[in-house]
CSV table of N, CA and C in Angstrom, one decimal:
chain,number,residue,atom,x,y,z
A,1,MET,N,48.9,157.6,34.5
A,1,MET,CA,49.5,157.5,35.9
A,1,MET,C,50.3,156.2,36.2
A,2,PRO,N,51.3,156.2,36.6
A,2,PRO,CA,52.0,155.0,36.9
A,2,PRO,C,51.2,154.3,38.2
A,3,LYS,N,51.4,153.1,38.1
A,3,LYS,CA,50.8,152.3,39.2
A,3,LYS,C,52.0,151.5,39.9
A,4,MET,N,51.6,151.0,41.1
A,4,MET,CA,52.7,150.2,41.8
A,4,MET,C,51.8,149.2,42.6
A,5,THR,N,52.5,148.2,43.1
A,5,THR,CA,51.8,147.0,44.0
A,5,THR,C,52.5,147.0,45.2
A,6,PHE,N,51.8,147.1,46.3
A,6,PHE,CA,52.3,146.8,47.6
A,6,PHE,C,51.8,145.4,48.0
A,7,ILE,N,52.9,144.5,48.7
A,7,ILE,CA,52.5,143.3,49.1
A,7,ILE,C,52.6,143.5,50.6
A,8,LYS,N,51.5,143.3,51.3
A,8,LYS,CA,51.4,143.2,52.8
A,8,LYS,C,52.2,142.0,53.4
A,9,PRO,N,52.4,142.4,54.7
A,9,PRO,CA,53.1,141.0,55.4
A,9,PRO,C,52.2,139.9,55.4
A,10,ASP,N,50.9,139.9,55.2
A,10,ASP,CA,50.2,138.7,55.1
A,10,ASP,C,50.1,138.1,53.7
A,11,GLY,N,50.8,138.6,52.9
A,11,GLY,CA,50.9,138.2,51.4
A,11,GLY,C,49.9,138.8,50.4
A,12,SER,N,48.9,139.6,51.0
A,12,SER,CA,47.9,140.1,50.2
A,12,SER,C,48.5,141.3,49.3
A,13,LYS,N,47.9,141.6,48.2
A,13,LYS,CA,48.4,142.6,47.3
A,13,LYS,C,47.5,143.8,47.0
A,14,LEU,N,48.0,145.0,47.0
A,14,LEU,CA,47.1,146.1,46.7
A,14,LEU,C,47.9,146.9,45.5
A,15,GLU,N,47.2,147.0,44.4
A,15,GLU,CA,47.7,147.9,43.3
A,15,GLU,C,47.1,149.2,43.5
A,16,VAL,N,47.9,150.2,43.4
A,16,VAL,CA,47.5,151.6,43.7
A,16,VAL,C,48.0,152.5,42.5
A,17,ASP,N,47.5,153.7,42.4
A,17,ASP,CA,47.9,154.8,41.5
A,17,ASP,C,49.3,155.3,42.3
A,18,ALA,N,50.3,155.7,41.5
A,18,ALA,CA,51.6,156.1,42.0
A,18,ALA,C,51.8,157.4,41.4
A,19,PRO,N,51.3,158.5,41.9
A,19,PRO,CA,51.7,159.8,41.2
A,19,PRO,C,53.1,160.1,41.0
A,20,LEU,N,53.5,160.6,39.8
A,20,LEU,CA,54.9,161.1,39.6
A,20,LEU,C,55.4,162.0,40.7
A,21,GLY,N,56.5,161.9,41.2
A,21,GLY,CA,57.1,162.8,42.1
A,21,GLY,C,56.9,162.5,43.6
A,22,MET,N,55.8,161.5,43.7
A,22,MET,CA,55.5,161.3,45.2
A,22,MET,C,56.4,160.1,45.7
A,23,SER,N,56.7,160.0,47.0
A,23,SER,CA,57.6,159.0,47.5
A,23,SER,C,56.7,157.8,47.8
A,24,ILE,N,57.4,156.8,47.9
A,24,ILE,CA,56.6,155.4,48.2
A,24,ILE,C,55.9,155.5,49.6
A,25,LEU,N,56.7,156.3,50.5
A,25,LEU,CA,56.0,156.5,51.9
A,25,LEU,C,54.7,157.2,51.8
A,26,GLU,N,54.8,158.2,51.0
A,26,GLU,CA,53.6,159.2,50.9
A,26,GLU,C,52.4,158.2,50.1
A,27,ILE,N,52.7,157.5,49.2
A,27,ILE,CA,51.7,156.6,48.6
A,27,ILE,C,51.2,155.6,49.5
A,28,ALA,N,52.0,155.0,50.3
A,28,ALA,CA,51.6,154.1,51.4
A,28,ALA,C,50.6,154.8,52.3
A,29,HIS,N,50.9,155.9,52.7
A,29,HIS,CA,50.0,156.7,53.6
A,29,HIS,C,48.8,157.1,53.1
A,30,ARG,N,48.8,157.6,51.7
A,30,ARG,CA,47.7,157.9,51.0
A,30,ARG,C,46.7,156.8,51.0
A,31,ASN,N,47.3,155.5,50.9
A,31,ASN,CA,46.4,154.3,50.6
A,31,ASN,C,46.1,153.6,52.1
A,32,LYS,N,46.4,154.3,53.1
A,32,LYS,CA,46.2,153.9,54.4
A,32,LYS,C,46.9,152.6,54.8
A,33,LEU,N,48.2,152.4,54.3
A,33,LEU,CA,48.9,151.2,54.5
A,33,LEU,C,49.8,151.3,55.8
A,34,ASP,N,50.2,150.2,56.4
A,34,ASP,CA,50.8,150.4,57.6
A,34,ASP,C,52.3,150.5,57.4
A,35,LEU,N,52.9,151.6,56.9
A,35,LEU,CA,54.3,151.9,56.8
A,35,LEU,C,54.5,153.2,57.7
A,36,GLU,N,55.3,153.0,58.8
A,36,GLU,CA,55.2,154.2,59.9
A,36,GLU,C,55.7,155.5,59.4
A,37,GLY,N,57.0,155.5,59.0
A,37,GLY,CA,57.6,156.9,58.7
A,37,GLY,C,57.7,157.8,59.8
A,38,ALA,N,58.3,157.4,61.0
A,38,ALA,CA,58.3,158.1,62.2
A,38,ALA,C,58.9,159.5,61.9
A,39,CYS,N,60.0,159.6,61.3
A,39,CYS,CA,60.7,160.9,61.1
A,39,CYS,C,60.0,161.8,59.9
A,40,GLU,N,58.9,161.3,59.4
A,40,GLU,CA,58.2,162.1,58.3
A,40,GLU,C,59.0,162.2,57.1
A,41,GLY,N,59.9,161.3,56.9
A,41,GLY,CA,60.7,161.4,55.6
A,41,GLY,C,62.0,162.2,55.6
A,42,SER,N,62.4,162.5,56.8
A,42,SER,CA,63.6,163.2,56.9
A,42,SER,C,64.9,162.6,57.1
A,43,LEU,N,64.8,161.3,56.8
A,43,LEU,CA,65.8,160.3,56.8
A,43,LEU,C,66.6,160.4,58.1
A,44,ALA,N,65.9,160.3,59.3
A,44,ALA,CA,66.3,160.1,60.5
A,44,ALA,C,65.9,158.8,61.2
A,45,CYS,N,65.3,157.9,60.4
A,45,CYS,CA,64.9,156.7,61.1
A,45,CYS,C,64.7,155.6,60.1
A,46,SER,N,64.4,154.4,60.2
A,46,SER,CA,64.4,153.4,59.3
A,46,SER,C,63.0,152.6,59.3
A,47,THR,N,61.9,153.5,59.9
A,47,THR,CA,60.6,152.9,60.0
A,47,THR,C,59.7,152.9,58.7
A,48,CYS,N,60.4,153.3,57.6
A,48,CYS,CA,59.6,153.3,56.2
A,48,CYS,C,60.4,152.3,55.3
A,49,HIS,N,61.1,151.3,56.1
A,49,HIS,CA,61.8,150.2,55.5
A,49,HIS,C,60.9,149.3,54.6
A,50,ILE,N,61.2,149.3,53.4
A,50,ILE,CA,60.4,148.4,52.4
A,50,ILE,C,61.5,147.5,51.6
A,51,ILE,N,60.9,146.4,51.1
A,51,ILE,CA,61.8,145.4,50.3
A,51,ILE,C,61.2,145.5,48.9
A,52,ILE,N,62.2,145.8,47.9
A,52,ILE,CA,61.8,145.8,46.6
A,52,ILE,C,61.8,144.5,45.9
A,53,ASP,N,61.1,144.3,45.1
A,53,ASP,CA,61.1,142.9,44.3
A,53,ASP,C,62.3,142.9,43.5
A,54,ASP,N,62.8,141.7,43.5
A,54,ASP,CA,64.1,141.6,42.8
A,54,ASP,C,64.1,142.1,41.5
A,55,GLU,N,63.0,141.9,40.8
A,55,GLU,CA,63.0,142.2,39.3
A,55,GLU,C,63.0,143.8,39.1
A,56,ASP,N,62.7,144.4,40.1
A,56,ASP,CA,62.5,146.0,40.0
A,56,ASP,C,63.7,146.7,40.7
A,57,PHE,N,64.4,146.1,41.5
A,57,PHE,CA,65.5,146.6,42.3
A,57,PHE,C,66.4,147.4,41.5
A,58,ASP,N,67.0,146.9,40.3
A,58,ASP,CA,68.0,147.4,39.4
A,58,ASP,C,67.4,148.8,38.7
A,59,ARG,N,66.0,149.0,38.7
A,59,ARG,CA,65.3,150.1,38.0
A,59,ARG,C,65.6,151.4,39.0
A,60,LEU,N,66.0,151.2,40.3
A,60,LEU,CA,66.1,152.3,41.3
A,60,LEU,C,67.5,153.0,41.1
A,61,PRO,N,67.4,154.2,41.4
A,61,PRO,CA,68.7,154.9,41.6
A,61,PRO,C,69.3,154.4,42.8
A,62,ASP,N,70.6,154.5,42.9
A,62,ASP,CA,71.4,153.9,44.1
A,62,ASP,C,71.2,154.7,45.2
A,63,ALA,N,71.0,153.9,46.4
A,63,ALA,CA,70.9,154.6,47.6
A,63,ALA,C,72.2,155.4,48.1
A,64,ASP,N,71.9,156.5,48.6
A,64,ASP,CA,73.1,157.4,49.0
A,64,ASP,C,73.6,156.9,50.3
A,65,ASP,N,74.8,157.5,50.8
A,65,ASP,CA,75.3,157.0,52.0
A,65,ASP,C,74.4,157.3,53.3
A,66,ASP,N,73.7,158.4,53.4
A,66,ASP,CA,72.7,158.6,54.4
A,66,ASP,C,71.7,157.6,54.5
A,67,GLU,N,71.2,157.2,53.4
A,67,GLU,CA,70.0,155.9,53.3
A,67,GLU,C,70.7,154.7,53.8
A,68,GLU,N,71.9,154.4,53.2
A,68,GLU,CA,72.6,153.2,53.6
A,68,GLU,C,72.8,153.1,55.1
A,69,ASP,N,73.2,154.4,55.8
A,69,ASP,CA,73.3,154.3,57.2
A,69,ASP,C,72.1,154.0,58.0
A,70,MET,N,70.9,154.5,57.5
A,70,MET,CA,69.7,154.2,58.2
A,70,MET,C,69.1,152.8,58.0
A,71,LEU,N,69.4,152.3,56.8
A,71,LEU,CA,69.0,151.0,56.5
A,71,LEU,C,69.8,150.0,57.5
A,72,ASP,N,70.9,150.2,57.9
A,72,ASP,CA,71.6,149.5,58.9
A,72,ASP,C,70.8,149.2,60.1
A,73,LEU,N,69.9,150.1,60.4
A,73,LEU,CA,69.1,149.9,61.6
A,73,LEU,C,67.8,149.3,61.4
A,74,ALA,N,67.4,148.9,60.1
A,74,ALA,CA,66.1,148.3,59.5
A,74,ALA,C,65.9,147.0,60.1
A,75,TYR,N,64.8,146.6,60.5
A,75,TYR,CA,64.3,145.4,61.0
A,75,TYR,C,64.2,144.4,59.7
A,76,GLY,N,64.7,143.4,59.7
A,76,GLY,CA,64.7,142.3,58.6
A,76,GLY,C,65.3,142.9,57.3
A,77,LEU,N,66.5,143.5,57.3
A,77,LEU,CA,67.1,144.0,56.3
A,77,LEU,C,67.5,142.9,55.2
A,78,MET,N,67.2,143.1,53.9
A,78,MET,CA,67.5,142.3,52.8
A,78,MET,C,68.2,143.0,51.8
A,79,ARG,N,68.7,142.2,50.8
A,79,ARG,CA,69.6,142.8,49.8
A,79,ARG,C,68.9,143.8,48.9
A,80,THR,N,67.6,143.8,48.8
A,80,THR,CA,66.8,144.7,48.1
A,80,THR,C,66.1,145.7,49.0
A,81,SER,N,66.5,145.8,50.1
A,81,SER,CA,65.9,147.0,51.1
A,81,SER,C,66.2,148.2,50.7
A,82,ARG,N,65.2,149.2,50.9
A,82,ARG,CA,65.4,150.8,50.8
A,82,ARG,C,64.5,151.2,51.8
A,83,LEU,N,64.5,152.6,51.8
A,83,LEU,CA,63.6,153.5,52.5
A,83,LEU,C,62.7,154.2,51.7
A,84,GLY,N,61.2,153.7,52.0
A,84,GLY,CA,60.3,154.5,51.1
A,84,GLY,C,60.2,155.9,51.1
A,85,CYS,N,60.7,156.5,51.9
A,85,CYS,CA,61.0,158.1,51.8
A,85,CYS,C,61.8,158.5,50.9
A,86,GLN,N,62.8,157.8,50.4
A,86,GLN,CA,63.9,158.0,49.5
A,86,GLN,C,63.6,157.7,48.0
A,87,ILE,N,62.6,157.1,47.7
A,87,ILE,CA,62.2,156.7,46.3
A,87,ILE,C,60.9,157.4,45.9
A,88,ARG,N,61.2,158.2,44.9
A,88,ARG,CA,60.2,159.1,44.3
A,88,ARG,C,59.8,158.3,43.0
A,89,ILE,N,58.4,158.3,42.8
A,89,ILE,CA,58.0,157.6,41.5
A,89,ILE,C,58.5,158.5,40.3
A,90,THR,N,58.8,157.8,39.2
A,90,THR,CA,59.0,158.3,37.9
A,90,THR,C,58.3,157.4,36.8
A,91,GLU,N,58.4,157.7,35.7
A,91,GLU,CA,57.6,156.8,34.6
A,91,GLU,C,58.4,155.6,34.7
A,92,GLU,N,59.7,155.5,34.9
A,92,GLU,CA,60.5,154.4,34.7
A,92,GLU,C,60.2,153.3,35.8
A,93,LEU,N,59.6,153.9,36.9
A,93,LEU,CA,59.3,152.9,38.1
A,93,LEU,C,57.7,152.5,37.9
A,94,ASP,N,57.0,152.7,36.7
A,94,ASP,CA,55.7,152.2,36.7
A,94,ASP,C,55.6,150.8,36.8
A,95,GLY,N,54.8,150.1,37.7
A,95,GLY,CA,54.7,148.8,37.9
A,95,GLY,C,55.4,148.3,39.1
A,96,ILE,N,56.3,149.0,39.8
A,96,ILE,CA,57.2,148.6,40.8
A,96,ILE,C,56.3,147.7,41.8
A,97,VAL,N,57.0,146.7,42.3
A,97,VAL,CA,56.4,145.9,43.3
A,97,VAL,C,57.1,146.1,44.6
A,98,VAL,N,56.5,146.2,45.8
A,98,VAL,CA,57.2,146.8,47.2
A,98,VAL,C,56.6,145.9,48.2
A,99,ASN,N,57.4,145.2,48.9
A,99,ASN,CA,57.0,144.3,49.9
A,99,ASN,C,57.1,145.1,51.3
A,100,LEU,N,56.1,145.1,52.1
A,100,LEU,CA,56.0,145.7,53.3
A,100,LEU,C,56.5,144.6,54.4
A,101,PRO,N,57.6,145.0,55.3
A,101,PRO,CA,58.0,144.0,56.1
A,101,PRO,C,56.9,143.9,57.3
A,102,SER,N,57.1,142.8,58.1
A,102,SER,CA,56.2,142.5,59.2
A,102,SER,C,56.4,143.4,60.4
A,103,GLY,N,57.6,144.2,60.5
A,103,GLY,CA,57.9,145.0,61.6
A,103,GLY,C,58.9,146.0,61.2
A,104,SER,N,59.1,146.9,62.1
A,104,SER,CA,60.1,148.0,62.0
A,104,SER,C,60.8,148.2,63.4
A,105,ASN,N,61.9,148.9,63.2
A,105,ASN,CA,62.7,149.3,64.5
A,105,ASN,C,62.3,150.9,64.5
A,106,ASN,N,61.7,151.4,65.5
A,106,ASN,CA,61.5,152.6,65.7
A,106,ASN,C,62.6,153.4,66.5
A,107,LEU,N,63.8,153.7,65.8
A,107,LEU,CA,64.8,154.3,66.3
A,107,LEU,C,65.1,155.4,65.6
A,108,LEU,N,64.9,156.8,66.2
A,108,LEU,CA,65.2,158.0,65.6
A,108,LEU,C,66.5,158.5,66.1
A,109,LEU,N,67.2,158.9,65.1
A,109,LEU,CA,68.7,159.6,65.4
A,109,LEU,C,68.4,161.1,65.7
């Protein structure tokens, strides 16, 4: 089974199992991590904003226009920002490292 590492806002790391096909948001919730996901993954908010490690960012499929629009609302947006609800784990993403921001904007559209 693929693995992934979450880096919490305090800098601590948590390596977890990352089941194939599951979103990063779902994996965070499964592991009781503080990643809101107010719209429950329906791409109507930016509360599951995550920051992908530079080394892993190029392994991801490109964000579509809807995700890009929601990212514009994210707190602390970075070049490697994505929405956790939009990234599903594949074998190619084994070992991905994800940083959890210290806050979020809870804006639902």
